[in-house]
PDB file of C-alpha atoms and ligand atoms in Angstrom:
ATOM      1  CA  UNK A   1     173.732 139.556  56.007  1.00  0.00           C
ATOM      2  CA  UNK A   2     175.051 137.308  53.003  1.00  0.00           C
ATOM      3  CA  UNK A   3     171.612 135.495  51.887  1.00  0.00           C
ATOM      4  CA  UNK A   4     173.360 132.636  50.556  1.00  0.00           C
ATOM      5  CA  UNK A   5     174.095 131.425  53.814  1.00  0.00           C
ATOM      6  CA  UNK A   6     170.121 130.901  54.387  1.00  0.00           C
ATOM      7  CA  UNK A   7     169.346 127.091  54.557  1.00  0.00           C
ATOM      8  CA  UNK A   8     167.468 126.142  51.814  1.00  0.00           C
ATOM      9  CA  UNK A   9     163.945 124.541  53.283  1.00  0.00           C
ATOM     10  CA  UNK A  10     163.655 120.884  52.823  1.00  0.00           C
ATOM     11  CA  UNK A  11     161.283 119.330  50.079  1.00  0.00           C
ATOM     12  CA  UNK A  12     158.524 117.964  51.735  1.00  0.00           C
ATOM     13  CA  UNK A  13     157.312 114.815  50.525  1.00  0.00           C
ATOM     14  CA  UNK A  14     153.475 115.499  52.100  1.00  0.00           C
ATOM     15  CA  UNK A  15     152.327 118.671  52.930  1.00  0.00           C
ATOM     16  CA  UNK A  16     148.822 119.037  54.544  1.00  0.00           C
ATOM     17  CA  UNK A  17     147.765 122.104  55.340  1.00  0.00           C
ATOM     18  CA  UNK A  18     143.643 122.953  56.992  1.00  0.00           C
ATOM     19  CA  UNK A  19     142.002 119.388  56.065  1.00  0.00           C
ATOM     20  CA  UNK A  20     138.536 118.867  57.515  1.00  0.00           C
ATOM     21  CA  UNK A  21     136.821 115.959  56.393  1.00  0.00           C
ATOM     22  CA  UNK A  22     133.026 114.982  57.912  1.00  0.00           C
ATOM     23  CA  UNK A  23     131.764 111.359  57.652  1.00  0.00           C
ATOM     24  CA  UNK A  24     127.921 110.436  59.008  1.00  0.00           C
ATOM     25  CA  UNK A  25     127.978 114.326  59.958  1.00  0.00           C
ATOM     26  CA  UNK A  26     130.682 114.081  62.773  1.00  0.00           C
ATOM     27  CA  UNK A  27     134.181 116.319  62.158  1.00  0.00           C
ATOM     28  CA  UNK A  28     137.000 113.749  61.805  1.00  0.00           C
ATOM     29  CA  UNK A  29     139.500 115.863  60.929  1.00  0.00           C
ATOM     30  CA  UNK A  30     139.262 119.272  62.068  1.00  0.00           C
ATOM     31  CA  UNK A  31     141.880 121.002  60.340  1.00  0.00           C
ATOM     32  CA  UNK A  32     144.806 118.909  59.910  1.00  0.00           C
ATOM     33  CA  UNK A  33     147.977 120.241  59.172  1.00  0.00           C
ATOM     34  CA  UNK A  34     151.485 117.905  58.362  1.00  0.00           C
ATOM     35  CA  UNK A  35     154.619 118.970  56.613  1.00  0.00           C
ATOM     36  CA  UNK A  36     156.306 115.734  56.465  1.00  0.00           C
ATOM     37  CA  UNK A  37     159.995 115.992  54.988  1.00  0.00           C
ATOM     38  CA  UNK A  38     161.285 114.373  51.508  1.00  0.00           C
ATOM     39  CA  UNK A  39     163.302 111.600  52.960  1.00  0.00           C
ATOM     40  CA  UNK A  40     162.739 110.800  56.534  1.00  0.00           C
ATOM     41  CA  UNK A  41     160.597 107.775  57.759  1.00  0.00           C
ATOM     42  CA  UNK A  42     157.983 109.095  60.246  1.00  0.00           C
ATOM     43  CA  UNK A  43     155.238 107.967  62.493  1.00  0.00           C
ATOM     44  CA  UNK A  44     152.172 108.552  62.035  1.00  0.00           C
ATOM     45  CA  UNK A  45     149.866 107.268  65.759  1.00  0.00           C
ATOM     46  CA  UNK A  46     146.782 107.739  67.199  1.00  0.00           C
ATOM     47  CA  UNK A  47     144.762 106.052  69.316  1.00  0.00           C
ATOM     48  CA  UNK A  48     141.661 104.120  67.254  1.00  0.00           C
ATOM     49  CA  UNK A  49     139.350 106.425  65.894  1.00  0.00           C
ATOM     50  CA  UNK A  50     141.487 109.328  65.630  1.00  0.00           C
ATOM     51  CA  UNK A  51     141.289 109.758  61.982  1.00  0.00           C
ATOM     52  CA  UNK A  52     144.417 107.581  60.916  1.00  0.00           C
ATOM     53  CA  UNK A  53     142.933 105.858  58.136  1.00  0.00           C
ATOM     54  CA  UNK A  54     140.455 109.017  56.570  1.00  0.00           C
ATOM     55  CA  UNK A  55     143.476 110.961  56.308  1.00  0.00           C
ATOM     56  CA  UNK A  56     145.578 107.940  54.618  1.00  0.00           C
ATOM     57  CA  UNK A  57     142.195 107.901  52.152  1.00  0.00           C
ATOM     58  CA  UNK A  58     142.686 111.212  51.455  1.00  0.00           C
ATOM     59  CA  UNK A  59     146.669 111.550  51.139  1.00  0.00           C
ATOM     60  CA  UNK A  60     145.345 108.073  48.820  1.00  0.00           C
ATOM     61  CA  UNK A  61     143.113 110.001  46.191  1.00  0.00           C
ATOM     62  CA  UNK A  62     140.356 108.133  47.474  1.00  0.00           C
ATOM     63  CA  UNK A  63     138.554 110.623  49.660  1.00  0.00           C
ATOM     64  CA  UNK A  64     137.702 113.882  48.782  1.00  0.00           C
ATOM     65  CA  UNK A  65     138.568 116.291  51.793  1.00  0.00           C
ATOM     66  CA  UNK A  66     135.870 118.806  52.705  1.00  0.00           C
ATOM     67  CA  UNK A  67     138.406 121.921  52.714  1.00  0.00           C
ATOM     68  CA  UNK A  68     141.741 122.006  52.874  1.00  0.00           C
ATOM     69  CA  UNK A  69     144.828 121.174  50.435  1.00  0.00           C
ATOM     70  CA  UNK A  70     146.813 118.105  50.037  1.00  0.00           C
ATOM     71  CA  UNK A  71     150.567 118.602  48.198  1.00  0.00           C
ATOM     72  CA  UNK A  72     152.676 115.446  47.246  1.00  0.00           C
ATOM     73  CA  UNK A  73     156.279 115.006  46.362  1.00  0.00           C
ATOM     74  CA  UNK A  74     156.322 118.417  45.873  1.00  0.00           C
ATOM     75  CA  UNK A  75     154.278 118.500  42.772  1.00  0.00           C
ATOM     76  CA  UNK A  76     150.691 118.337  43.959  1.00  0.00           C
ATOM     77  CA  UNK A  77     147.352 117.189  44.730  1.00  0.00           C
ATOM     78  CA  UNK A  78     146.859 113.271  44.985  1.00  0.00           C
ATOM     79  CA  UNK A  79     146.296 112.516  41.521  1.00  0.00           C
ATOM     80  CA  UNK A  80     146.195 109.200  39.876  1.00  0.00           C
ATOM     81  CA  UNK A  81     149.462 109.820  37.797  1.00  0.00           C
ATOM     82  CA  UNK A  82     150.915 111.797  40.894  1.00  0.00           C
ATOM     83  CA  UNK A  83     149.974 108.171  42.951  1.00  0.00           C
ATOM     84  CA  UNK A  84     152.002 106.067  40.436  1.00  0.00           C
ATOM     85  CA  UNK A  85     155.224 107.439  42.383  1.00  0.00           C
ATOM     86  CA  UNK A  86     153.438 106.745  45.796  1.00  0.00           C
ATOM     87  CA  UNK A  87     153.407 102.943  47.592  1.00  0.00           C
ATOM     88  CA  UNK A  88     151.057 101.706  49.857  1.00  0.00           C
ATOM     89  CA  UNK A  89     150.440  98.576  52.043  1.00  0.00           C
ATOM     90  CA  UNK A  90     147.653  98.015  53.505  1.00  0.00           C
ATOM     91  CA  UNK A  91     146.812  96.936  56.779  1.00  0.00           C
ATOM     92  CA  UNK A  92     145.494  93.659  55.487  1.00  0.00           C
ATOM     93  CA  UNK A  93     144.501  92.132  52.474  1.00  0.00           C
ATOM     94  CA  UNK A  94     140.991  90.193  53.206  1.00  0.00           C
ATOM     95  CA  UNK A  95     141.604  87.193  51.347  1.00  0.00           C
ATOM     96  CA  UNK A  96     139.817  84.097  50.306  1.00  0.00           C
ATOM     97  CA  UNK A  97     140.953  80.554  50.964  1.00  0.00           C
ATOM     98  CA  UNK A  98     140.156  80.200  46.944  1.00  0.00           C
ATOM     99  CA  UNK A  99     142.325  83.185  46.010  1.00  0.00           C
ATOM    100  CA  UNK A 100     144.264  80.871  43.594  1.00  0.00           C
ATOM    101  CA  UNK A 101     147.486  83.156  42.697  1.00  0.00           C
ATOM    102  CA  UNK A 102     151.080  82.246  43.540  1.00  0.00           C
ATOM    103  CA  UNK A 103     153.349  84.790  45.271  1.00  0.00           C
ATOM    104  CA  UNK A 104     155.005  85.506  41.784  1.00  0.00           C
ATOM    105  CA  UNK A 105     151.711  85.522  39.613  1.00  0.00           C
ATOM    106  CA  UNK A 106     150.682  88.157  42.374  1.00  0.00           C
ATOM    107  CA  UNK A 107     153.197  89.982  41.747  1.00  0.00           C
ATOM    108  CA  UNK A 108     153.658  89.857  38.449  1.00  0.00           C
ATOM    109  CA  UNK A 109     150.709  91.087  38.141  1.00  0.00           C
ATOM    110  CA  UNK A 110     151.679  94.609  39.411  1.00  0.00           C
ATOM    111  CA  UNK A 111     154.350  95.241  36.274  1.00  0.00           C
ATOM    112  CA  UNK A 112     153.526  96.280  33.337  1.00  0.00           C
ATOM    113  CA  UNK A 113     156.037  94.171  32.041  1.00  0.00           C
ATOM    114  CA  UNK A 114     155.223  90.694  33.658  1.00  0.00           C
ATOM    115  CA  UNK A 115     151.670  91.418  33.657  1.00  0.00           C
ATOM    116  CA  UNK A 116     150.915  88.933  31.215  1.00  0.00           C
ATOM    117  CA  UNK A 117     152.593  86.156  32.810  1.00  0.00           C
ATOM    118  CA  UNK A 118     150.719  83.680  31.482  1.00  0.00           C
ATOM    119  CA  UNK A 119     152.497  84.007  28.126  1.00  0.00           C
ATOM    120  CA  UNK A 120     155.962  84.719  29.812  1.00  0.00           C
ATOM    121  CA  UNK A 121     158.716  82.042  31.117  1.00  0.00           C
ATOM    122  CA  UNK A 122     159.251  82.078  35.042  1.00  0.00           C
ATOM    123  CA  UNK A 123     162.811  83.351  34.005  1.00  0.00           C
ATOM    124  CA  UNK A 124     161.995  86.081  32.782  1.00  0.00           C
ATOM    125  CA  UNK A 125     159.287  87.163  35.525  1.00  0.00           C
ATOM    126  CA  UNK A 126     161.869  86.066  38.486  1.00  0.00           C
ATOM    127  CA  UNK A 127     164.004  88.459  36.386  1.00  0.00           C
ATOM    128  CA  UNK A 128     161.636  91.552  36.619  1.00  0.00           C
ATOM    129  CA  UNK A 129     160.860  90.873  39.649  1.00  0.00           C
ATOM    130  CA  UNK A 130     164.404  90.036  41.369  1.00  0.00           C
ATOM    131  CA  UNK A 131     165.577  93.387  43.222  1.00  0.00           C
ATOM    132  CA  UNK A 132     162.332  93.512  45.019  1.00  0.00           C
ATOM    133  CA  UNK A 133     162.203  90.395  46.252  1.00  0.00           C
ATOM    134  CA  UNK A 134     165.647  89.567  46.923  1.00  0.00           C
ATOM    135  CA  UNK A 135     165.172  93.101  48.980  1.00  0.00           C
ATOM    136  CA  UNK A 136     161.685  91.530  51.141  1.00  0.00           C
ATOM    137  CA  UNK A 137     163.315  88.134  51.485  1.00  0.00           C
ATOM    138  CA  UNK A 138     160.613  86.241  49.490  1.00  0.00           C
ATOM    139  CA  UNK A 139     162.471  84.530  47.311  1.00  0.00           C
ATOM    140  CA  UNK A 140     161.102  81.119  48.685  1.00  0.00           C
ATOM    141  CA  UNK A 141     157.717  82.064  48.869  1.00  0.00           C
ATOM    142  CA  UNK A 142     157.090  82.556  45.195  1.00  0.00           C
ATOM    143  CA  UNK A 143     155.729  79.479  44.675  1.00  0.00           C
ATOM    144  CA  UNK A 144     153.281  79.553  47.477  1.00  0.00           C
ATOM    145  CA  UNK A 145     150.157  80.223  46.790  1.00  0.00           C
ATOM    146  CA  UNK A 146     149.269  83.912  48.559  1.00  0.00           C
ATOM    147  CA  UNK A 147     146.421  82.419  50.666  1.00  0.00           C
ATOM    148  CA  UNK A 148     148.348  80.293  52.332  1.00  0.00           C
ATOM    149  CA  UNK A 149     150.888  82.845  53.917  1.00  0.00           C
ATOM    150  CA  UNK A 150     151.670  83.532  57.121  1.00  0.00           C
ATOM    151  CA  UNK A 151     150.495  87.147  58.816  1.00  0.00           C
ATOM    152  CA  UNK A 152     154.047  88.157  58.208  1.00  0.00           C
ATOM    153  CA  UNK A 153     154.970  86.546  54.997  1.00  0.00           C
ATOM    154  CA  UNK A 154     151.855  87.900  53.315  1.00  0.00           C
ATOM    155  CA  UNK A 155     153.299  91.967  54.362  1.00  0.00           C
ATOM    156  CA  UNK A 156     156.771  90.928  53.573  1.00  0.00           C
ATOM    157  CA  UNK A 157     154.911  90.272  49.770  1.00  0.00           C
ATOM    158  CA  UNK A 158     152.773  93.109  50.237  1.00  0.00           C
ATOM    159  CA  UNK A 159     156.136  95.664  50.653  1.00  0.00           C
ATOM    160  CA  UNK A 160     157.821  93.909  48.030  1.00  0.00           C
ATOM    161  CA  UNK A 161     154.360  94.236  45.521  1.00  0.00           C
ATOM    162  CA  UNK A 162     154.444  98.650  46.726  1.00  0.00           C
ATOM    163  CA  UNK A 163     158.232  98.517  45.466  1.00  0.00           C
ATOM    164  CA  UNK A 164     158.013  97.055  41.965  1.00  0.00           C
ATOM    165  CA  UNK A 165     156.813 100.172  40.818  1.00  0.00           C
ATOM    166  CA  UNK A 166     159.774 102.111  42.641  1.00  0.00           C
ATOM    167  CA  UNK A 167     158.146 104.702  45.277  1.00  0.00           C
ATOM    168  CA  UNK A 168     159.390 107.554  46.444  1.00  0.00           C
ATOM    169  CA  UNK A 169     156.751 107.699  49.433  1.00  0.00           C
ATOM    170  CA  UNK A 170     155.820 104.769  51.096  1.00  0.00           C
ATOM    171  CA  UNK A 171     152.076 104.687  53.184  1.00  0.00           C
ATOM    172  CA  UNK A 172     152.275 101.821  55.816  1.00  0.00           C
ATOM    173  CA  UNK A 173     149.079 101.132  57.358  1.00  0.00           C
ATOM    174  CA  UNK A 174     149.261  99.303  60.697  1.00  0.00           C
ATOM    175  CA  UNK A 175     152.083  97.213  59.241  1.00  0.00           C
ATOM    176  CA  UNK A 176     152.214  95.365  61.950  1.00  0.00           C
ATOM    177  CA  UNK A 177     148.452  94.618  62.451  1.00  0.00           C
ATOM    178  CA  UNK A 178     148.427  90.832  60.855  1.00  0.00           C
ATOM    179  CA  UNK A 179     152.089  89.633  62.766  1.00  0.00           C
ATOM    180  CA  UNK A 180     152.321  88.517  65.495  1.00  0.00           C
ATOM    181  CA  UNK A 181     154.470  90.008  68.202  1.00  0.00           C
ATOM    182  CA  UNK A 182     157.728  87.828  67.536  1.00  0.00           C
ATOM    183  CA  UNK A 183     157.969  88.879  64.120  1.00  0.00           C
ATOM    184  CA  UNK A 184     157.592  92.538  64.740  1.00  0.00           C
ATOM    185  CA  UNK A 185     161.133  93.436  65.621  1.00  0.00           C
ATOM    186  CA  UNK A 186     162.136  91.586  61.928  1.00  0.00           C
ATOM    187  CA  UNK A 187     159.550  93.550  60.520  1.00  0.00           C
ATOM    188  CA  UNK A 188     160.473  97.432  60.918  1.00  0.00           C
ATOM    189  CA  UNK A 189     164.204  96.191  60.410  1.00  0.00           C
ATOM    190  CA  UNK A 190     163.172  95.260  56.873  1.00  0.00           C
ATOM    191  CA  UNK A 191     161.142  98.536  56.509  1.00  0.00           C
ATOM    192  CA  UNK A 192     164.460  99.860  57.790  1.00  0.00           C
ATOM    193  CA  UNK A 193     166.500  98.744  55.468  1.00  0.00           C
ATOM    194  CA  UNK A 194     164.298  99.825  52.480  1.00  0.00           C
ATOM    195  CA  UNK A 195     164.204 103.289  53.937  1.00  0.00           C
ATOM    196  CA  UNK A 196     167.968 103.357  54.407  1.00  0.00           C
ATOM    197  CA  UNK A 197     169.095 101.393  50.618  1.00  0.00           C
ATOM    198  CA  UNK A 198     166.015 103.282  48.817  1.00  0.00           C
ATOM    199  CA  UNK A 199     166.234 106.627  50.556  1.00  0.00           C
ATOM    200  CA  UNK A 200     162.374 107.366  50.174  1.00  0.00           C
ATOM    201  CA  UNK A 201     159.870 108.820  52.502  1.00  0.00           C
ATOM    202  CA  UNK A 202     158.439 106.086  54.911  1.00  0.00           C
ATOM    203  CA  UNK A 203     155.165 106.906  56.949  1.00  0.00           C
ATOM    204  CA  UNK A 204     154.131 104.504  59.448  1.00  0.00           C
ATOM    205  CA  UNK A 205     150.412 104.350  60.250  1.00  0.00           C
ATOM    206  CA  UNK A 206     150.257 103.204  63.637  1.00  0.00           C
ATOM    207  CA  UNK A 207     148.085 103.009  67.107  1.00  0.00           C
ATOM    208  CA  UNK A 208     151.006 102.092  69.513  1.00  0.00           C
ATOM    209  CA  UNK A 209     153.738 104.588  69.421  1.00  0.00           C
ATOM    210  CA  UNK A 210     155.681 102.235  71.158  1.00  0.00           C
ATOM    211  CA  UNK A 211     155.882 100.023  67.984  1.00  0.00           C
ATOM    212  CA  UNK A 212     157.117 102.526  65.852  1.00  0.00           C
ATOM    213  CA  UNK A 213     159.440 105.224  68.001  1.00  0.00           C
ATOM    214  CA  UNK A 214     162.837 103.085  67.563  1.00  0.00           C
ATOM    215  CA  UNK A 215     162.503 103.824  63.559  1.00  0.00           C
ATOM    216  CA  UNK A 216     160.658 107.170  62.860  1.00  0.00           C
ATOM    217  CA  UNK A 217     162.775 110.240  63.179  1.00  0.00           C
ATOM    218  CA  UNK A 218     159.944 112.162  64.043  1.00  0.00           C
ATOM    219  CA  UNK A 219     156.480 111.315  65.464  1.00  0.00           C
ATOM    220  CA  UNK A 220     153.121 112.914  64.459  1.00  0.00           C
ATOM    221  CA  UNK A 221     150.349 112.209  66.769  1.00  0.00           C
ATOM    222  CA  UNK A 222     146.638 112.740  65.326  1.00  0.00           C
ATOM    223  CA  UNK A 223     143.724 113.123  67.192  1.00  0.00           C
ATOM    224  CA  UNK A 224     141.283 115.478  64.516  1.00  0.00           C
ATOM    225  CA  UNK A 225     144.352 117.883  64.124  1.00  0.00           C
ATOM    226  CA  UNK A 226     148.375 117.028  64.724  1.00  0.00           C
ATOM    227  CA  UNK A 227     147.916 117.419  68.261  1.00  0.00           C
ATOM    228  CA  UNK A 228     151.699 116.895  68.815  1.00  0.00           C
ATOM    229  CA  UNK A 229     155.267 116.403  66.930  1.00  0.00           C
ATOM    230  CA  UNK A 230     158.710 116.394  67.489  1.00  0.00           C
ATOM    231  CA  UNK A 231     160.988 113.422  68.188  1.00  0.00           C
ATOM    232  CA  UNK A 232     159.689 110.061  69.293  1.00  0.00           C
ATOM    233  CA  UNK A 233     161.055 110.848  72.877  1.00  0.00           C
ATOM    234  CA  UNK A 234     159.772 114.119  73.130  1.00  0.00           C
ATOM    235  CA  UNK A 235     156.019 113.266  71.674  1.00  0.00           C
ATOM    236  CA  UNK A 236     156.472 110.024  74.236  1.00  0.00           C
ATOM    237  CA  UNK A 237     156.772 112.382  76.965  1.00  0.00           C
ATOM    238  CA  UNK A 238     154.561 115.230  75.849  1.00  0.00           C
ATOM    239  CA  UNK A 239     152.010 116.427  78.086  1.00  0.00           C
ATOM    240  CA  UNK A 240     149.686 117.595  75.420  1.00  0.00           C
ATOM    241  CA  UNK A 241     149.909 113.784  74.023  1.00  0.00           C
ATOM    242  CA  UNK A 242     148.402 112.696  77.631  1.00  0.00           C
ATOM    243  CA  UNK A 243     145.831 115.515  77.186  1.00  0.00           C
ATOM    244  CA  UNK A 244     144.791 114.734  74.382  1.00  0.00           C
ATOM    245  CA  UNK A 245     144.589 111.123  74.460  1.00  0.00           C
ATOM    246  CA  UNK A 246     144.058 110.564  77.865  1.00  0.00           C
ATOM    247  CA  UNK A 247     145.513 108.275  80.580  1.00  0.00           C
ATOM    248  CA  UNK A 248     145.266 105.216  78.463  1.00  0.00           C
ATOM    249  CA  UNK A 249     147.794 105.872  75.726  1.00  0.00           C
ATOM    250  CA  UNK A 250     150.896 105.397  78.004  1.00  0.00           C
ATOM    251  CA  UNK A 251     153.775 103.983  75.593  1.00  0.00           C
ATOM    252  CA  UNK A 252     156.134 101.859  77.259  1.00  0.00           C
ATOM    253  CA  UNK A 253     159.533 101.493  76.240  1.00  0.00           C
ATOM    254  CA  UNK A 254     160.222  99.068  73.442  1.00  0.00           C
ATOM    255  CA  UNK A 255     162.375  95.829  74.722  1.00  0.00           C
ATOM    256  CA  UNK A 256     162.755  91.982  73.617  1.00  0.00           C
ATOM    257  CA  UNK A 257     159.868  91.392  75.662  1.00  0.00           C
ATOM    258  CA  UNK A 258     156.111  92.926  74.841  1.00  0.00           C
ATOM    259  CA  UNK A 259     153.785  94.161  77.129  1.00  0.00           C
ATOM    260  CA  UNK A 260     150.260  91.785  76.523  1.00  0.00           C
ATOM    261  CA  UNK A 261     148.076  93.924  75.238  1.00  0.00           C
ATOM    262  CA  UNK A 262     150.141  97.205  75.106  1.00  0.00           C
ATOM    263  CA  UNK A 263     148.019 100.818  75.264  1.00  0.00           C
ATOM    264  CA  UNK A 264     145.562  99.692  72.847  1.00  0.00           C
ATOM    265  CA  UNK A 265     145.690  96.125  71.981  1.00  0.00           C
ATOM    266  CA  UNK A 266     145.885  94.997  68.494  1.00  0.00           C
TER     267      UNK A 266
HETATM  268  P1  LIG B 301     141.446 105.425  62.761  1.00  0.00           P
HETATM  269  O1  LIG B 301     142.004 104.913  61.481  1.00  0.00           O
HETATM  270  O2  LIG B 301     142.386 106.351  63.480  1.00  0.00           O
HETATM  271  O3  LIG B 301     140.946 104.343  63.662  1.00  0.00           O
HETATM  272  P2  LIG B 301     139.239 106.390  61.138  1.00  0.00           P
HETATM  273  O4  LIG B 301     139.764 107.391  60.190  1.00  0.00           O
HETATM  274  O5  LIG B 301     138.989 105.005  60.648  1.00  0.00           O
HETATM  275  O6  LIG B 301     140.183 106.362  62.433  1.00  0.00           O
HETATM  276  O7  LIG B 301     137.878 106.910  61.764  1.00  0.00           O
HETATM  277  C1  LIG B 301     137.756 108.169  62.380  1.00  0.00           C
HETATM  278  C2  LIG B 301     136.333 108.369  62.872  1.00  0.00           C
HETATM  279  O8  LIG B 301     135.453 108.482  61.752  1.00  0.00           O
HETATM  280  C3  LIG B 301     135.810 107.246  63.719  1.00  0.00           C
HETATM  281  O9  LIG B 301     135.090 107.812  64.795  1.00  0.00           O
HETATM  282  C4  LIG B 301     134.865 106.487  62.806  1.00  0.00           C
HETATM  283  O10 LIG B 301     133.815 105.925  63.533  1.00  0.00           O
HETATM  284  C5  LIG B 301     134.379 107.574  61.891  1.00  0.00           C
HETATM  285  N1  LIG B 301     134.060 107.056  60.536  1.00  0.00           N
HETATM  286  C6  LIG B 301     134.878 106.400  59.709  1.00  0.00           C
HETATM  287  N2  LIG B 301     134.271 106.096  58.554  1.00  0.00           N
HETATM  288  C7  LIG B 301     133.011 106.604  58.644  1.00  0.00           C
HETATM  289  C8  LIG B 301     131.860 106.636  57.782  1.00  0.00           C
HETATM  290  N3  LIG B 301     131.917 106.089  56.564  1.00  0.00           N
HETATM  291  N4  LIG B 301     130.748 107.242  58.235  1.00  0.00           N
HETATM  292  C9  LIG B 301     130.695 107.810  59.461  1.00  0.00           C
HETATM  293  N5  LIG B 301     131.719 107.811  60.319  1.00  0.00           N
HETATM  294  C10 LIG B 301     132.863 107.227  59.930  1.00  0.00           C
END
């Protein structure tokens, strides 16, 4: 056997292996473990409740896991100059009417460079800021003040704030969550196109597997532990999914029409 014909094993952007977390003295995740592949743009689903967002906390730095081990972009444990290469956007951003800042002062605000904007000609922010938003399509908006947006126009600027600083992992949290239906399709073709142009590691956060199957390669479902993975189809179709999850979580197929409602609601 010549060994140099062994396939070398892919870098895995997370890696996850035994993570229990407790909260209020109930298990939430019982021993978690993900190998998610440098690269690829995955789902993760789950119905609510399932853990989704303690184990986004933890891949986060912001909860400490119980037991277990967290490795990122193949260096290590989540820590705040590890998280400087990681991008998040969160499922919404609970904002005041009086939240004064424009799109750019927003994010401007995210760069070291245009962080004192106040000081700095529009040029030159519009400058640092250009590849971003030309990529997010929020060119127009950069006058607007961020309170005023739209459910989709404030993600758009939420993406386009988690790529100034250049991620090679990208945590979306129920990206969807604040759009409404008609925009959806528009959405995960711009999260699309980052993936494809950037080549980073995408993770989708979602409830509704249905939202998310056209674009992940490969599908995690959580329920505690990764109760099932493999490709959308095949996790779609899984028995253990429909064990685990029970009669309820039945994702349809994904057409130009939506089902009101859909497995979970929104
Ligand atoms: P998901 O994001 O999939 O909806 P979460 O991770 O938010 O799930 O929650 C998982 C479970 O942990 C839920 O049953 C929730 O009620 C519980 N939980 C979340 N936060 C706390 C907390 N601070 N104290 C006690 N229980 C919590």
């Amino acid at each position: 056997m010549d060994i140099a014909f062994r396939p070398r094993p892919a870098v895995a952007a997370i890696e996850v292996l035994d993570l229990q977390v407790r909260l209020g003295g109930n298990p939430v995740l019982q021993g978690v473990r993900l190998r998610i592949e440098a690269g690829r743009m995955v789902a993760l689903i789950g119905p609510n409740g399932s853990g989704k967002t303690t184990l986004l906390r933890c891949l986060l730095g912001l909860h400490r896991p119980d037991s277990g081990s967290i490795h990122l972009l193949d260096e290590g444990p989540p820590t705040p100059h590890l998280l400087r290469r990681v991008g998040y956007v969160p499922q919404r951003l609970p904002l005041d009417p009086s939240f004064l800042l424009t799109v750019r002062e927003f994010l401007a605000i995210r760069r070291p460079r245009t962080a004192g904007w106040f000081w700095r000609p529009t040029r030159f922010v519009d400058d640092q800021l250009h590849e971003a938003v030309a990529e997010m399509d929020v060119t127009r908006l950069l006058d607007r003040p961020v309170a005023g947006l739209s459910g989709g126009q404030l993600q758009r600027v939420l993406i386009c704030s988690s790529l100034l600083n250049d991620p090679e992992l990208l945590l979306l949290d129920e990206p969807t969550a604040g759009v409404d239906t008609p925009g959806e399709e528009d959405f995960y073709g711009l999260i699309a196109e980052v993936h494809r142009r950037r080549h980073l590691t995408v993770v989708l956060v979602s409830h509704d597997l249905s939202m998310v199957y056209r674009h992940a390669s490969r599908v995690y479902a959580l329920n505690g532990v990764i109760c099932c993975e493999g490709a959308p189809e095949e996790v779609m179709n899984a028995e253990s999914l429909r064990q685990a999850y029970g009669i309820h979580f039945t994702p349809y197929h994904h057409h130009h029409h939506h089902h009101p409602g859909g497995a979970h609601g929104a």
